[in-house]
Coordinates of C-alpha atoms in Angstrom, one line a residue:
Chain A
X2 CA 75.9 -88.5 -16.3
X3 CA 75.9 -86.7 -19.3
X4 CA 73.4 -84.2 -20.4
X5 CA 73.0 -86.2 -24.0
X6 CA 72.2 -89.4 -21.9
X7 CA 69.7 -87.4 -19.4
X8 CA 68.0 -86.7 -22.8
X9 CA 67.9 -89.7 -23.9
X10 CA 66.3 -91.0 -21.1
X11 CA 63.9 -87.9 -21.0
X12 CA 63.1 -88.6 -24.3
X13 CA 62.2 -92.6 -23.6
X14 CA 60.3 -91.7 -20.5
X15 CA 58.1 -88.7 -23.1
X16 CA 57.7 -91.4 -25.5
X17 CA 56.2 -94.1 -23.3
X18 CA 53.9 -91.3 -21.6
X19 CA 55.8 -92.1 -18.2
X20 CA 55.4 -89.4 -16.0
X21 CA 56.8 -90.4 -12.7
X22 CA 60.2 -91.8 -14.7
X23 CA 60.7 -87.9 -16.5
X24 CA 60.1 -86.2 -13.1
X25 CA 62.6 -89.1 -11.4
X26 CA 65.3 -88.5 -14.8
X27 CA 65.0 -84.7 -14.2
X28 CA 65.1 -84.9 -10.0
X29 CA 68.4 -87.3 -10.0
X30 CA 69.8 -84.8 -12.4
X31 CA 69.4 -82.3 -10.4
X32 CA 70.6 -84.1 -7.5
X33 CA 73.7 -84.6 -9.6
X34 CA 74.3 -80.6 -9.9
X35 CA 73.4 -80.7 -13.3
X36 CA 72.4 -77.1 -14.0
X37 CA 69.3 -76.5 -14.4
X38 CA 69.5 -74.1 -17.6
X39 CA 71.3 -76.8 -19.4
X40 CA 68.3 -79.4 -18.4
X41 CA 65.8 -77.1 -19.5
X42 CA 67.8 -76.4 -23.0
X43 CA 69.9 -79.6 -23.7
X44 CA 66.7 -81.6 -21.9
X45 CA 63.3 -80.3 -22.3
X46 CA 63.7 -78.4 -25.5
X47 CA 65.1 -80.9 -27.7
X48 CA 62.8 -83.4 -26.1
X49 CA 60.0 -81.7 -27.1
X50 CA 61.5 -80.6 -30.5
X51 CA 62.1 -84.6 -31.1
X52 CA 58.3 -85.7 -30.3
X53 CA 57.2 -83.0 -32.9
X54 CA 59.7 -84.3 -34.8
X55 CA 58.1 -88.1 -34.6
X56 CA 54.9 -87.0 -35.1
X57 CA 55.8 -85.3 -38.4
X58 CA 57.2 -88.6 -40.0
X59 CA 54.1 -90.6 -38.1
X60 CA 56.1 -92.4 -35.5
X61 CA 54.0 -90.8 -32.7
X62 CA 50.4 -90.2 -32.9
X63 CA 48.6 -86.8 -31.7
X64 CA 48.0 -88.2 -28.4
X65 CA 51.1 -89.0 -27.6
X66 CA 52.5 -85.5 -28.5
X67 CA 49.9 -84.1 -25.9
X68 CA 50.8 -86.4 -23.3
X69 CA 54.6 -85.2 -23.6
X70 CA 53.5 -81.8 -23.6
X71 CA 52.0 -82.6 -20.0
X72 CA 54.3 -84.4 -18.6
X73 CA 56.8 -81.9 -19.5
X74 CA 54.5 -79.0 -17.9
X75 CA 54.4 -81.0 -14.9
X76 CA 58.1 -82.0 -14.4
X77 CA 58.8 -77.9 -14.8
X78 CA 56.8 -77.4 -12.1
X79 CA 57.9 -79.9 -10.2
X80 CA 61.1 -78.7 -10.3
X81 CA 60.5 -75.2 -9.7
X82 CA 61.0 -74.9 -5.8
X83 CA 65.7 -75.9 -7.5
X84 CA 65.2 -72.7 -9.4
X85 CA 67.8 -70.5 -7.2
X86 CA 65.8 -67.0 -7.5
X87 CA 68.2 -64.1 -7.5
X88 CA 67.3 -61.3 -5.3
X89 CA 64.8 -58.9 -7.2
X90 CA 66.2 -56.8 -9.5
X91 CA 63.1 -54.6 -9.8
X92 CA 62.3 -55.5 -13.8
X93 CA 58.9 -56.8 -14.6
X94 CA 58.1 -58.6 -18.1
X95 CA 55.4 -59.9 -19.1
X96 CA 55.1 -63.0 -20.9
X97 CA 53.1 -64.9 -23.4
X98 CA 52.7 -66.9 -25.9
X99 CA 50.2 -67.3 -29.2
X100 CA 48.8 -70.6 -30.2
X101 CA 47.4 -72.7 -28.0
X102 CA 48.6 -74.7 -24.8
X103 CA 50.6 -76.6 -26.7
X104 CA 52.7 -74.8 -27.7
X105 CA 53.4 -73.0 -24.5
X106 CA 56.3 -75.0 -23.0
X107 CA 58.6 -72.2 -24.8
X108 CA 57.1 -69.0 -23.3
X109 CA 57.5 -70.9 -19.9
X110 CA 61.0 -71.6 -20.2
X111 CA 61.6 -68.1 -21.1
X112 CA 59.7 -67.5 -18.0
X113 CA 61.7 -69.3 -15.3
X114 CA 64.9 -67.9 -16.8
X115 CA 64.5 -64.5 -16.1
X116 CA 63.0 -65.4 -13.0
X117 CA 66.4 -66.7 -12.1
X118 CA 67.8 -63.6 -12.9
X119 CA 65.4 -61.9 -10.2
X120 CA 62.9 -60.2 -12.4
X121 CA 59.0 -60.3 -11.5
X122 CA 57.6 -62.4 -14.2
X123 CA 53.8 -61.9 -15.0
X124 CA 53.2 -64.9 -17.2
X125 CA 49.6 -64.8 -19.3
X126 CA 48.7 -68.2 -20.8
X127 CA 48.5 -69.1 -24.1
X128 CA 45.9 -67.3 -26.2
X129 CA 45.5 -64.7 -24.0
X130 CA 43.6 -61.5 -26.0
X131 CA 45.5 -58.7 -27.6
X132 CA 43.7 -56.1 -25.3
X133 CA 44.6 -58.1 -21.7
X134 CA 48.0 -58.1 -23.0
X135 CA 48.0 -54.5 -23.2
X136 CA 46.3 -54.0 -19.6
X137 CA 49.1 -55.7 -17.8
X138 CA 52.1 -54.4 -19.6
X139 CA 50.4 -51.0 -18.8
X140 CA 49.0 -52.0 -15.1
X141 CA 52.7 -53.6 -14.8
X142 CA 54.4 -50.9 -16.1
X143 CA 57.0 -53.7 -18.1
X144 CA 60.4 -53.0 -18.9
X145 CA 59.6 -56.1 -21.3
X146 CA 57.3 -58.0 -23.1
X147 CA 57.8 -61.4 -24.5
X148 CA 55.7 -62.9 -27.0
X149 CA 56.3 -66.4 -28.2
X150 CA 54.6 -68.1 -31.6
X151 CA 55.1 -71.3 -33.1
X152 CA 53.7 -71.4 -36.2
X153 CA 54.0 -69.3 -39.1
X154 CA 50.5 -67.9 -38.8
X155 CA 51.2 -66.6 -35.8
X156 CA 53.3 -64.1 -36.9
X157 CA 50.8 -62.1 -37.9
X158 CA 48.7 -62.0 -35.0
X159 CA 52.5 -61.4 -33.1
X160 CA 52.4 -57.8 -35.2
X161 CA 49.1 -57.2 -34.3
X162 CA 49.9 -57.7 -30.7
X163 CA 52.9 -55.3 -30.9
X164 CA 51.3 -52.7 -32.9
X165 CA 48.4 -52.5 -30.0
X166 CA 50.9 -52.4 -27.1
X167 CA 52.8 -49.8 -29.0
X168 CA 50.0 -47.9 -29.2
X169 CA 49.6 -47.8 -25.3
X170 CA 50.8 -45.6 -22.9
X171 CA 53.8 -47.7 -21.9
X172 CA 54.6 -48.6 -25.9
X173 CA 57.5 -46.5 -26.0
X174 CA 59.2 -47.5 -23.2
X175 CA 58.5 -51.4 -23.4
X176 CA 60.8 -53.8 -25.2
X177 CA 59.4 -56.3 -27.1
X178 CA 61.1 -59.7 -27.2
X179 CA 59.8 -62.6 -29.8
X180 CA 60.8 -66.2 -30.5
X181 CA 59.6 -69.5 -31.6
X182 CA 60.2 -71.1 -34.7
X183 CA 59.4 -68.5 -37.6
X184 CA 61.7 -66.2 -35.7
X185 CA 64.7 -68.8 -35.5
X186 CA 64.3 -69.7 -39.3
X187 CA 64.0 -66.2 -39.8
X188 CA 65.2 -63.6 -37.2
X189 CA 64.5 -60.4 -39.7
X190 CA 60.9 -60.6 -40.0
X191 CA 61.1 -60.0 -35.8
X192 CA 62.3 -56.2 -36.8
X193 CA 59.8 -56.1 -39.4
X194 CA 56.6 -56.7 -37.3
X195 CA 58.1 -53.9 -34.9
X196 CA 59.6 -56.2 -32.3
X197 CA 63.1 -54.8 -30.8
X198 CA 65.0 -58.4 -30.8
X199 CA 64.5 -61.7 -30.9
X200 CA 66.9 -64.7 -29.7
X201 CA 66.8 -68.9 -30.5
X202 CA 66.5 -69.9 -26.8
X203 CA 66.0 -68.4 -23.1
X204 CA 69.2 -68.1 -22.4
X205 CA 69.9 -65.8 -25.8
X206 CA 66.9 -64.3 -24.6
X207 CA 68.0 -63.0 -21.2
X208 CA 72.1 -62.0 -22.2
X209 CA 70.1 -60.1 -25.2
X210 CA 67.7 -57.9 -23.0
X211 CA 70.3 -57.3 -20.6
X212 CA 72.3 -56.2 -23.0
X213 CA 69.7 -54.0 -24.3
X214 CA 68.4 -52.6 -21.2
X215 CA 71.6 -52.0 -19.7
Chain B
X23 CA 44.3 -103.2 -45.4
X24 CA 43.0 -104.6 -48.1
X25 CA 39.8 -106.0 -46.5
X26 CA 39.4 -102.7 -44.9
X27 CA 39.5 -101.1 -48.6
X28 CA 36.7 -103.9 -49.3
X29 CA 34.7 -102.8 -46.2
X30 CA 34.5 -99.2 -47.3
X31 CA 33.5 -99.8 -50.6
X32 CA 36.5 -98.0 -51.9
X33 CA 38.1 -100.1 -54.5
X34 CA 34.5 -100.9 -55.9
X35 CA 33.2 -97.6 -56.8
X36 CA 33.9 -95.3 -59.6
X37 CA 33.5 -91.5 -60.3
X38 CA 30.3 -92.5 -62.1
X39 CA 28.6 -92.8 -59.0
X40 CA 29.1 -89.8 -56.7
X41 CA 26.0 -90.0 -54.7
X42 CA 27.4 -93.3 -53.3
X43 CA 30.7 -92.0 -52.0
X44 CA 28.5 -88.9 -50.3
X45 CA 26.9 -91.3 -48.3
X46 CA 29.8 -92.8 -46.7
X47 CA 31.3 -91.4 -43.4
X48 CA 35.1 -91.6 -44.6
X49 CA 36.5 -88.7 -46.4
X50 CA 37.7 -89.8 -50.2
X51 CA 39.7 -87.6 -52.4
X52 CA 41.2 -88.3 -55.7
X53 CA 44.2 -86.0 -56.6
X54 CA 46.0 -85.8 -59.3
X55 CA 50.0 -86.5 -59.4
X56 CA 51.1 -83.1 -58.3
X57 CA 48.8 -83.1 -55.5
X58 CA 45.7 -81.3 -56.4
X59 CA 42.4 -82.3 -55.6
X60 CA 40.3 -83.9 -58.7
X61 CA 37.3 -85.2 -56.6
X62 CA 36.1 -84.2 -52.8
X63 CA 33.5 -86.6 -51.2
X64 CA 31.0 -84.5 -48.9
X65 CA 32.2 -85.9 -45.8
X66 CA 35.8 -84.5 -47.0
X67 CA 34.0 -80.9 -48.5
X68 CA 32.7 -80.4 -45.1
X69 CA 35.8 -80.1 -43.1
X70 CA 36.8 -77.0 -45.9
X71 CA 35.3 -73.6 -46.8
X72 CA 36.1 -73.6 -49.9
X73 CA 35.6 -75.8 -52.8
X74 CA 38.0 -78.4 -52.7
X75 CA 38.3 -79.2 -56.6
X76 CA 41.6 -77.2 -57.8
X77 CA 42.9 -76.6 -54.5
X78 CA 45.7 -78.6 -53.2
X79 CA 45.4 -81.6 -50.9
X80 CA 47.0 -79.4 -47.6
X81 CA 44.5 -77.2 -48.2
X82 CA 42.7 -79.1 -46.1
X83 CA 45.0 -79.7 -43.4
X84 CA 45.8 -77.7 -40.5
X85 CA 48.9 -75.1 -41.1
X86 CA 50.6 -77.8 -38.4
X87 CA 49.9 -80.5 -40.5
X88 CA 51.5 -78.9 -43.9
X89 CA 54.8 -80.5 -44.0
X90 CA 53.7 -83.9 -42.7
X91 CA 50.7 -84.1 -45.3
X92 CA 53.4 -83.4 -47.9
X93 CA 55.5 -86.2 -46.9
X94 CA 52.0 -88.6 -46.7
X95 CA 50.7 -87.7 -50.3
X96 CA 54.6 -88.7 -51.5
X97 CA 53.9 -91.8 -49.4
X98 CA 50.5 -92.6 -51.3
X99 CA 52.2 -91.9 -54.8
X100 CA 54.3 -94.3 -53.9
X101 CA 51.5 -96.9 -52.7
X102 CA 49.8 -99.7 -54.8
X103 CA 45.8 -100.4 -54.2
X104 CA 47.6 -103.9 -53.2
X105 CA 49.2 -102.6 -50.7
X106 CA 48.2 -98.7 -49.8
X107 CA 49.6 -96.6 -47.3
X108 CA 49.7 -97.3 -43.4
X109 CA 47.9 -95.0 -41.7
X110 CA 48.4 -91.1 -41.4
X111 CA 47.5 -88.9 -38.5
X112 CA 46.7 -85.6 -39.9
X113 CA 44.9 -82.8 -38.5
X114 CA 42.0 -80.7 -39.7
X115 CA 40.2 -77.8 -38.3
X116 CA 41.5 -74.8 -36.8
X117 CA 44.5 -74.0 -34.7
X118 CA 42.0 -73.9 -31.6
X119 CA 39.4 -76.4 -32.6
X120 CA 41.3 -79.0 -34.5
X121 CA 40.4 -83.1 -34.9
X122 CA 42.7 -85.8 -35.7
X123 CA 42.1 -88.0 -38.4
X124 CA 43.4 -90.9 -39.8
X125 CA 44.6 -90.9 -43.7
X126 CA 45.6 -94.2 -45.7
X127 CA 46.4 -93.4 -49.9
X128 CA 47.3 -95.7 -53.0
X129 CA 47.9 -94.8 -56.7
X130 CA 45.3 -96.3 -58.6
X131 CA 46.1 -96.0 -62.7
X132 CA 46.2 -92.1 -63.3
X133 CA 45.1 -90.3 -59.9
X134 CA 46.0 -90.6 -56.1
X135 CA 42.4 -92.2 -53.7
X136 CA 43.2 -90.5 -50.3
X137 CA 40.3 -91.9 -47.7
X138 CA 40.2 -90.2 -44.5
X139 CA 38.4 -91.0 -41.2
X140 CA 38.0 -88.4 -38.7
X141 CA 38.4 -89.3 -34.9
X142 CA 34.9 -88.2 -33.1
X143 CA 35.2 -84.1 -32.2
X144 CA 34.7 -85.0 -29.1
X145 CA 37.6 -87.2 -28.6
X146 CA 39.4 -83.6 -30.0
X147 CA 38.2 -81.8 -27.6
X148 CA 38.6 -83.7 -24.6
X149 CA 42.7 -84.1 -25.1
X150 CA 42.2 -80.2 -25.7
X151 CA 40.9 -79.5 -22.7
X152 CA 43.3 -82.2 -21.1
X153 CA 46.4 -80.4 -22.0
X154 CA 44.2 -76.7 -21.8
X155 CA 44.1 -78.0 -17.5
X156 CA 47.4 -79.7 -17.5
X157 CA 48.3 -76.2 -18.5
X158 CA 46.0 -74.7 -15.7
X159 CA 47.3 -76.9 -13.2
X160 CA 51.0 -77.1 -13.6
X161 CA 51.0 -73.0 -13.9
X162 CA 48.9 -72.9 -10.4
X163 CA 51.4 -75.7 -9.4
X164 CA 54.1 -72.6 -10.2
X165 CA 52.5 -70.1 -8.7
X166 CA 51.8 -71.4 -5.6
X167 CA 55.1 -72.3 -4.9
X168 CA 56.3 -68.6 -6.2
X169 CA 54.4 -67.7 -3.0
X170 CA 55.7 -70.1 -0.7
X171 CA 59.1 -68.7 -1.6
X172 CA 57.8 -65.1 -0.9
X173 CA 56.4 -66.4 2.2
X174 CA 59.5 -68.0 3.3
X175 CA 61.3 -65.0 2.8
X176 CA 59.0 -63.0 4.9
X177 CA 59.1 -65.4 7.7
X178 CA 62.9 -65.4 8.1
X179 CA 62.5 -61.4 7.9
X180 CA 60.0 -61.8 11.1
X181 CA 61.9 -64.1 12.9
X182 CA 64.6 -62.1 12.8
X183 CA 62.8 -59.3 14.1
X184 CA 61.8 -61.0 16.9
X185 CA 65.0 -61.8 17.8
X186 CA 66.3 -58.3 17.5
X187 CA 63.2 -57.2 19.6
X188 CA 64.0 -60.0 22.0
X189 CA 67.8 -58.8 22.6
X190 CA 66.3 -55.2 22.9
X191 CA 64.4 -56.1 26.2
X192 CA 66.1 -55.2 29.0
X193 CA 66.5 -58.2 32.0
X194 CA 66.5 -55.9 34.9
X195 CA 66.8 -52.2 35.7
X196 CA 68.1 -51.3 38.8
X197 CA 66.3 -48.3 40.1
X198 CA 67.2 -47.7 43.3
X199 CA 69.8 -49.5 46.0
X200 CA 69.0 -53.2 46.2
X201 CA 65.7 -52.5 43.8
X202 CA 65.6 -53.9 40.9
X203 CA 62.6 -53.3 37.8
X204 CA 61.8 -55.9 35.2
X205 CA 59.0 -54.3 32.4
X206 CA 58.2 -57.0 30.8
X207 CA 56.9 -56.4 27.3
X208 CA 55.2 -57.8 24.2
X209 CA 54.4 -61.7 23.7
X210 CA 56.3 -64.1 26.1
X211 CA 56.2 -67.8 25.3
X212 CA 58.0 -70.6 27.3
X213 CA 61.6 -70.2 26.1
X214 CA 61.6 -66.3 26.9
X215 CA 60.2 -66.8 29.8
X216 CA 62.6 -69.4 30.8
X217 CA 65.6 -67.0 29.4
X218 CA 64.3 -63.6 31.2
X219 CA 63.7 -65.6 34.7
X220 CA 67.6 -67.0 34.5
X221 CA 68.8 -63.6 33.2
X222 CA 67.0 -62.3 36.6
X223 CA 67.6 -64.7 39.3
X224 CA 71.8 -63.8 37.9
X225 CA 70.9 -60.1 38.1
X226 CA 69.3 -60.2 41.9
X227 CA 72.2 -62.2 43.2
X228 CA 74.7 -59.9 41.8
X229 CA 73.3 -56.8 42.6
X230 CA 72.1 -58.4 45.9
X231 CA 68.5 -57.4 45.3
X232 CA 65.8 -57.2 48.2
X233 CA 62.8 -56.0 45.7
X234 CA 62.2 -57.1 42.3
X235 CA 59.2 -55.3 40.8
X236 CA 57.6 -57.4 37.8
X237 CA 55.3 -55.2 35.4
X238 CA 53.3 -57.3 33.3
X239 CA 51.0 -54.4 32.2
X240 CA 52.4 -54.1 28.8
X241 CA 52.4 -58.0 28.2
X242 CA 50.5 -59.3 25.0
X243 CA 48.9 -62.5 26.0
X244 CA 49.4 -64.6 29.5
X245 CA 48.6 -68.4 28.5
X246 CA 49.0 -70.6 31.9
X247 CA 52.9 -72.3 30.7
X248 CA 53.7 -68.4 31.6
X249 CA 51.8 -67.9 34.6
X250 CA 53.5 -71.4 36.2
X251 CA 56.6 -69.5 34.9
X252 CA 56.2 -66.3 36.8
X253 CA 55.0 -68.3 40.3
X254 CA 58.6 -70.6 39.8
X255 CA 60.3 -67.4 39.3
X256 CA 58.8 -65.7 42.0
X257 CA 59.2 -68.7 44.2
X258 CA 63.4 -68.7 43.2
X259 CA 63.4 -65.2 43.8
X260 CA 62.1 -65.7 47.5
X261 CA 64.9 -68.3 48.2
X262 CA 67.8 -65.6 46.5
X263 CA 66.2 -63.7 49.6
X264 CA 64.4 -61.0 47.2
X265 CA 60.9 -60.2 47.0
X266 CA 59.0 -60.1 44.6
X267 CA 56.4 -57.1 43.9
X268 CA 53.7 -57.8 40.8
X269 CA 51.9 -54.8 38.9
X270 CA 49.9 -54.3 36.3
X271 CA 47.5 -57.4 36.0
X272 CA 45.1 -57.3 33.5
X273 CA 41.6 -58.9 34.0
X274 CA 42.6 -61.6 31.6
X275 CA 46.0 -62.4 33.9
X276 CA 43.4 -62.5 36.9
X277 CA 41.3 -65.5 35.6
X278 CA 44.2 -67.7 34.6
X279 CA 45.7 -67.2 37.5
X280 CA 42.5 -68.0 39.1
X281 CA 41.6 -71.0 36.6
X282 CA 44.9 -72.4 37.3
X283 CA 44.0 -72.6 41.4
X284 CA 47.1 -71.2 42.7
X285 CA 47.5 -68.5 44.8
X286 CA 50.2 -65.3 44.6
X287 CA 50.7 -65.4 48.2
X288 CA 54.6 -65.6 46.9
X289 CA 54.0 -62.0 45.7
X290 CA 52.7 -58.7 47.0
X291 CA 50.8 -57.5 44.5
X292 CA 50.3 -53.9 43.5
X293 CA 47.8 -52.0 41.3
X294 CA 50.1 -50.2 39.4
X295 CA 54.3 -49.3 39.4
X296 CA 54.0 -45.8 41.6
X297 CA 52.1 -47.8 44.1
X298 CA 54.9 -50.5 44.0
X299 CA 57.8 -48.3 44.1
X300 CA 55.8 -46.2 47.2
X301 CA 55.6 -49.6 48.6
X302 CA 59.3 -50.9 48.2
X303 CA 60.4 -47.5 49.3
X304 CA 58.6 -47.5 52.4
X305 CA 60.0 -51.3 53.4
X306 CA 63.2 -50.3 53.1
X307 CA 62.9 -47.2 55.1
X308 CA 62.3 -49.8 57.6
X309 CA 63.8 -52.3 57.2

């Protein structure tokens, strides 16, 4: 099956709030070796891009966009126990994401992906304060922090965040990854609000900071 | 939609009489063409901080909202009193606290009626905190199964271990002509039981024992599968002509043995591996 058909189906399943037929779409997949990168990115993402999409022109209402956010959340997890873990590598980042829940599907993607790679991933939720974030990139001694923000007004609070972990003991030596939308319209202002890079999707993200750290 | 314009009261009132749009529950706005706010009702003023009048109509929208409020406002410029708008879902609020509402719009001569209803906050709030455990849940989902991984990996570690340990343990040291010793050491279940007995009986028939001395002093735990066991093996051991000499039972090994009602007559039992070697040593001086 092709991916473009699997997200079709995904995208179906989202928009008539099915939960069992997303998690069976993503499982059979699976079973089908599709890789599970390419669900998450050629999958999930657009998925989730198109119901935002939807709601934007009024074709889905508010409710519906939350429902797909779940069922999403779910399927990931779901599907977690496929993710082949590499053998740790012995890099930690931290991860997480401004905004609220709903926009967190991003920062979770991010997430499993360098967990594939074998790094220990210590994933905050959304909203998580500016000082917590310090703590654990400090307690954690991070080779890298990721910050995620959707909205253009996050970007702001994103700086905020940086300049604080900067600030800390371990500021020099952490690398600071961002994404989310403002950054993929615009991937300067990511170097202006003292971020080291920034990448359009997980798997950008992870050749980039190996590239980096190497 | 029309009757529903009639239920309101929109199409009948006028700017002349404000104090009857402030009592109604539905947010009306009149812009003008390019979008700015003429006219806020109260019910519409008290979802902003700042004076409505002047400002633009997204002003009053969430940042989400921005782009899709645009393409609504075109949607109402383009929409008769006849036949206004269909519904909008915009959102107001904050990013964190933020309420739906539903927006319909018609051009009416020289300015743009918006009327807005608000879904109840706590409808907001409970598909907030829907998503807010979704979150919760699916991340504990995650987690959990993070350490089942870890703990997978350290059982395979330990069972490996065990086996190491297990191919470490010697069957049967021969320590003297036609003597053999069998330490037996750490926890035995069933299978090694059953795997050190066969290794012995093999070991007394080739070396043609007439003594095997059995130290269970350093053993773990005795359940009664491996006291059975040891009178089977001792029993086999009799008919490969060898006898069997036990040491080194604990208090604990006692009361199975005696819960379990059979005797060690099969055995002579000594108190602790000198006395059983003094012992075997002795026989075979006369024998």
């Amino acid at each position: 099956m092709l991916l473009h058909d699997i997200y079709y189906d995904y995208l179906a399943a989202l928009r008539q709030g099915d939960r069992r037929r997303a998690l069976h779409i993503t499982r059979s997949a699976l079973n089908e070796e599709v890789d599970i990168r390419d669900i998450y990115l050629e999958v999930f993402q657009p998925a989730m891009h198109e119901i935002g999409r939807l709601w934007e022109t009024n074709e889905v209402t508010v409710a519906q966009e939350h429902l797909a956010t779940a069922i999403t959340q779910s399927v990931m997890a779901h599907i977690y126990p496929h993710i082949a873990v590499r053998p740790p590598i012995g890099r930690r980042v931290v991860a997480t994401c401004i905004g609220g829940e709903l926009h967190e599907i991003g920062i979770r993607m991010i997430s499993d992906f360098f967990d594939m790679e074998g790094w220990d991933v210590f994933y905050l939720g959304a909203n998580m304060p500016t000082d917590d974030v310090v703590q654990m990139v400090n307690a954690q001694q991070a080779d890298l922090l990721a910050i995620s923000a959707t909205l253009n007004n996050h970007v702001i609070k994103a700086r905020d965040m940086i300049k604080a972990v900067r600030a800390s003991p371990r500021g020099a030596k952490v690398k600071i990854i961002v994404g989310g939308h403002p950054f993929t319209k615009t991937p300067d202002i990511s170097t202006t609000i003292g971020a080291d890079l920034t990448a359009p999707n997980a798997r950008e993200a992870v050749a980039r900071v190996q590239e980096v750290l190497a | 939609m029309k009757n529903e314009h009639a239920h309101n009261g929109v199409q009948a009132v006028t700017p002349h009489d404000p104090r009857f749009l402030d009592i109604l529950t539905d947010m009306v706005l009149w812009c003008a063409d390019d979008g700015t706010i003429t006219y806020a009702n109260t019910r519409a003023q008290s979802w902003s901080l700042t004076h409505l009048a002047g400002q633009p109509l997204v002003s009053l929208l969430l940042p989400d909202s921005t782009g899709k409020g645009e393409r609504f406002f075109e949607a109402a410029r383009r929409a008769s009193p006849q036949q206004p708008t269909p519904p909008w879902e915009l959102m107001l609020g904050t990013s964190e606290h933020y309420t739906s509402a539903q927006f319909y719009g018609y051009h009416d001569t020289d300015h743009i009626v918006i009327v807005g209803h608000a879904e109840p906050a706590h409808v907001g709030r409970m598909q907030q905190e829907l998503v807010d455990l979704t979150s919760e849940l699916a991340e504990t989902h995650r987690q959990i199964r993070r350490q089942n991984q870890a703990l997978q990996k350290a059982l395979d570690e330990q069972h490996q271990l065990l086996d190491t340990i297990q191919q470490l343990t010697m069957p049967a040291v021969p320590i003297w002509e036609r003597v053999l010793l069998l330490p037996l050491v750490g926890y035995i279940d069933s299978q090694r039981a059953e795997r050190i007995t066969s290794q012995l009986l093999e070991r007394v028939s080739t070396a043609r024992a007439h003594y095997v001395i059995l130290d269970v002093s350093a053993i773990a735990d005795i359940d009664t599968a491996v006291a059975r066991h040891l009178i089977g093996t001792a029993q086999a051991l009799r008919l490969l002509g060898a006898r069997p000499v036990l040491v080194g039972i604990s208090p604990e090994l006692a009361e199975t043995v005696t819960t379990l009602g059979i005797g060690l007559h099969e055995f002579v039992v000594q108190s602790d591996l000198q006395h059983a070697v003094a012992y075997v040593l002795r026989r075979l001086r006369k024998g």
